[in-house]
GROMACS .gro file of C-alpha atoms in nm:
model
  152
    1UNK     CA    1  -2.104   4.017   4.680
    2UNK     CA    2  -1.905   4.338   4.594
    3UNK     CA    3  -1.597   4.166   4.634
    4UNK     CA    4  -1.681   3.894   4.410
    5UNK     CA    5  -1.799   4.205   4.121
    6UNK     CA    6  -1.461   4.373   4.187
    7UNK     CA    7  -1.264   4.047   4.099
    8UNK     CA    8  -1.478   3.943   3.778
    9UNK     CA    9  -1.395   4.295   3.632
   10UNK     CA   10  -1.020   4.313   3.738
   11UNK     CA   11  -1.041   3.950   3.641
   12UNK     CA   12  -1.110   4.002   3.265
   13UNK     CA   13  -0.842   4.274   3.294
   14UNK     CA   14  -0.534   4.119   3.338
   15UNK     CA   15  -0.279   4.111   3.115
   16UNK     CA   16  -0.226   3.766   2.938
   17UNK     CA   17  -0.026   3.557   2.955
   18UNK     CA   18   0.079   3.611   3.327
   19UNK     CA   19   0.343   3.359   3.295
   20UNK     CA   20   0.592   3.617   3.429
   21UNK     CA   21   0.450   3.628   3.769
   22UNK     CA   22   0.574   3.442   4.103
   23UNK     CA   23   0.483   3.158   4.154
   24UNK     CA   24   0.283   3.257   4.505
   25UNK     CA   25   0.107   3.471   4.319
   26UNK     CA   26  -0.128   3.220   4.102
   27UNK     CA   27  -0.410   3.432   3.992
   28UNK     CA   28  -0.797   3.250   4.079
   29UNK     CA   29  -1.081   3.228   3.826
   30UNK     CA   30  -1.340   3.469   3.976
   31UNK     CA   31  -1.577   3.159   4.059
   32UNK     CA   32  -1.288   3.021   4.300
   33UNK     CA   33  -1.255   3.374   4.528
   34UNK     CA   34  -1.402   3.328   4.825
   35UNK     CA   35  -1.256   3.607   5.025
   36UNK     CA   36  -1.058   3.969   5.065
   37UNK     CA   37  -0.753   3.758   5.194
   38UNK     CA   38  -0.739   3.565   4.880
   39UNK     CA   39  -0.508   3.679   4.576
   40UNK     CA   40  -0.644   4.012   4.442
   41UNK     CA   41  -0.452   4.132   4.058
   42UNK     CA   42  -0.368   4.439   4.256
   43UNK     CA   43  -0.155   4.239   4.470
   44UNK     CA   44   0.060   4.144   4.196
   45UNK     CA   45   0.089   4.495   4.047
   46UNK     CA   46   0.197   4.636   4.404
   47UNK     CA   47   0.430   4.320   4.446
   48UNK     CA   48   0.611   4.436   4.083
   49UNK     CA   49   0.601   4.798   4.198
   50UNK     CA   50   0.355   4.861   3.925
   51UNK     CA   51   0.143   5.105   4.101
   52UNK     CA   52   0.017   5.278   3.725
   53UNK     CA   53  -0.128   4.947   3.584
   54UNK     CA   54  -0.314   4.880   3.920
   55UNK     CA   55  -0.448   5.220   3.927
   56UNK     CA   56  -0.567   5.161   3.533
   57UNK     CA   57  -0.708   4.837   3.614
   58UNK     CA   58  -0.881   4.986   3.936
   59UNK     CA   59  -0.997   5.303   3.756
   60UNK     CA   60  -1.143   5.051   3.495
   61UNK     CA   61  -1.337   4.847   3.754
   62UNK     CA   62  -1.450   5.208   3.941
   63UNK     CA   63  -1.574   5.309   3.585
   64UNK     CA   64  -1.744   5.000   3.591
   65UNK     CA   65  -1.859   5.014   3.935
   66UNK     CA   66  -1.846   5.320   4.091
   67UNK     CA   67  -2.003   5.201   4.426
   68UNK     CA   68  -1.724   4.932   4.481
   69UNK     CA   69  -1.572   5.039   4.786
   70UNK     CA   70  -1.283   4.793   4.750
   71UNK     CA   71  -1.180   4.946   4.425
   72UNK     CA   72  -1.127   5.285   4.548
   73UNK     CA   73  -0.980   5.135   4.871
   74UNK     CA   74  -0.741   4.919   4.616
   75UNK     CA   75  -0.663   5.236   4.423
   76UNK     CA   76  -0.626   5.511   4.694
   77UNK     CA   77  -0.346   5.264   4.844
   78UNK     CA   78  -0.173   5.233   4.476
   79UNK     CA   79  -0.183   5.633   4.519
   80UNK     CA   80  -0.072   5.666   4.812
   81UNK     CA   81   0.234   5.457   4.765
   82UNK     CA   82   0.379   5.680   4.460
   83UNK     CA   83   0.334   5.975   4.712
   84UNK     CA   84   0.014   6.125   4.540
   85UNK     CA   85  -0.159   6.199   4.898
   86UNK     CA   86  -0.400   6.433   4.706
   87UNK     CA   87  -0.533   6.181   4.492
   88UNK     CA   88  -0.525   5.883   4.780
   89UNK     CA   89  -0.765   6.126   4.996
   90UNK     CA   90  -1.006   6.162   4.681
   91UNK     CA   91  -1.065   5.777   4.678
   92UNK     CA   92  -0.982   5.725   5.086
   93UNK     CA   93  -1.266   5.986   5.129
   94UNK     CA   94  -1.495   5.796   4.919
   95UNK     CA   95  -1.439   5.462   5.003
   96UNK     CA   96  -1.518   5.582   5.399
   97UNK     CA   97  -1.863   5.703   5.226
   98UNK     CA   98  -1.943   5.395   5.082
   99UNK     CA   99  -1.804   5.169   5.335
  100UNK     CA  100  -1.746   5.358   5.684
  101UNK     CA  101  -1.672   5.067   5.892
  102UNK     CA  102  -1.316   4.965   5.691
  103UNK     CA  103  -1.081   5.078   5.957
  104UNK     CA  104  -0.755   5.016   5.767
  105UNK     CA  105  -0.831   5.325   5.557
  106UNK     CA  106  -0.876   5.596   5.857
  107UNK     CA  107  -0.549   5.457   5.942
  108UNK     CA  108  -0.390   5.496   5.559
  109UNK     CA  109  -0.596   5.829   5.530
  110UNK     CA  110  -0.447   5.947   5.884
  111UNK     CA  111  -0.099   5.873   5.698
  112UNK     CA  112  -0.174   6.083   5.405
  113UNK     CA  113  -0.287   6.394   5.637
  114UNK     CA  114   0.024   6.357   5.766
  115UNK     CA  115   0.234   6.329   5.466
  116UNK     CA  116   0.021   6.629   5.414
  117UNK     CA  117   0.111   6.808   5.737
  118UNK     CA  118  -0.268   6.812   5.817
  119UNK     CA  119  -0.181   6.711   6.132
  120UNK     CA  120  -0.523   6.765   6.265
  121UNK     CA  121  -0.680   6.545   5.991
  122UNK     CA  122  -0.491   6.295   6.082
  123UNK     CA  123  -0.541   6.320   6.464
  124UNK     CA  124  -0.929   6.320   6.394
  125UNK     CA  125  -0.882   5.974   6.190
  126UNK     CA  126  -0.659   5.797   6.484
  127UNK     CA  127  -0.961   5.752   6.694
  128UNK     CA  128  -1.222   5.628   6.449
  129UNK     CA  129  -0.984   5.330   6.329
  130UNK     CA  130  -0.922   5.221   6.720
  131UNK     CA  131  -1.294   5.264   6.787
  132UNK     CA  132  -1.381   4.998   6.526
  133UNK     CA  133  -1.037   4.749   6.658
  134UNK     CA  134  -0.773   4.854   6.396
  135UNK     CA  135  -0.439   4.916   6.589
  136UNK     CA  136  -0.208   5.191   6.477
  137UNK     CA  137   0.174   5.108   6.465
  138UNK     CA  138   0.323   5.352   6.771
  139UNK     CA  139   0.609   5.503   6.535
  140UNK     CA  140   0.329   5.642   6.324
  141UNK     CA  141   0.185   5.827   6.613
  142UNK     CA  142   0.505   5.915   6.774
  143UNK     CA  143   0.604   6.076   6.462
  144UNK     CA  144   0.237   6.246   6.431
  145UNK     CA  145   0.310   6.376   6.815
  146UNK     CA  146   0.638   6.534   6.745
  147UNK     CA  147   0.492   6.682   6.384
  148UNK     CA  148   0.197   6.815   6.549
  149UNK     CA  149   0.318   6.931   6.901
  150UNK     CA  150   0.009   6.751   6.997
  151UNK     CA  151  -0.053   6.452   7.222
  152UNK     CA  152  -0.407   6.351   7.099
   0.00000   0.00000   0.00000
């Protein structure tokens, strides 16, 4: 499955030895990941605040494969938290292309519009994340209603 490509690649690119992490965060052989839910490396950058070395390790695994939705969504997230909107709507617009039906990033790309002031944008994105059951925290649009001077 994709998700079991993305983690042998990131797998084989950790840094060693990983002593140095938590303890919750006890990295998997790629054989023993059965699902998204499970430990992903990228979880223990982004627990370290170590958004550059995921975004390496993600842009490795995109170089690798470039059709890996998961990577991009992975790496437009790492983007997004250092405040490069920009570059998190490169890879949030991509990984919709590849994998339209991930509602969690209309909702993250709505938030970048909106860091953006592309209020619109970000309007157009609030629907197509409810449509497919992803909820949308009401301070987020409460914020993008005073911002916009729209309801909708």
């Amino acid at each position: 499955s994709e998700f079991r490509r993305l983690i042998s690649v990131l797998y084989s690119l950790l840094p060693a030895p990983c002593s140095e992490l938590p303890a919750a965060f006890v990295l998997r052989p790629p054989s023993r990941i059965r699902s998204r839910e499970e430990l992903l490396p990228r979880d223990v950058y982004m627990a370290k605040d170590q958004y550059d070395e995921a975004i390496v390790n993600y842009t490795k695994a995109i170089e690798i494969e470039p059709r890996l939705a998961i990577a991009l969504n992975s790496r437009d997230f790492a983007y997004a938290e250092q405040g490069r909107y920009d570059r998190a709507l490169s890879d949030f617009n991509k990984a919709l292309e590849l994998e339209p039906r991930y509602a969690r990033d209309y909702v993250n790309r709505a938030n970048a519009y909106y860091r953006l002031k592309q209020y619109d944008k970000a309007w157009d994105d609030v629907p197509k994340a409810q449509a497919l059951g992803q909820g949308i925290r009401e301070e987020f649009l409460n914020d993008l209603r005073k911002a916009s001077g729209r309801d909708r």
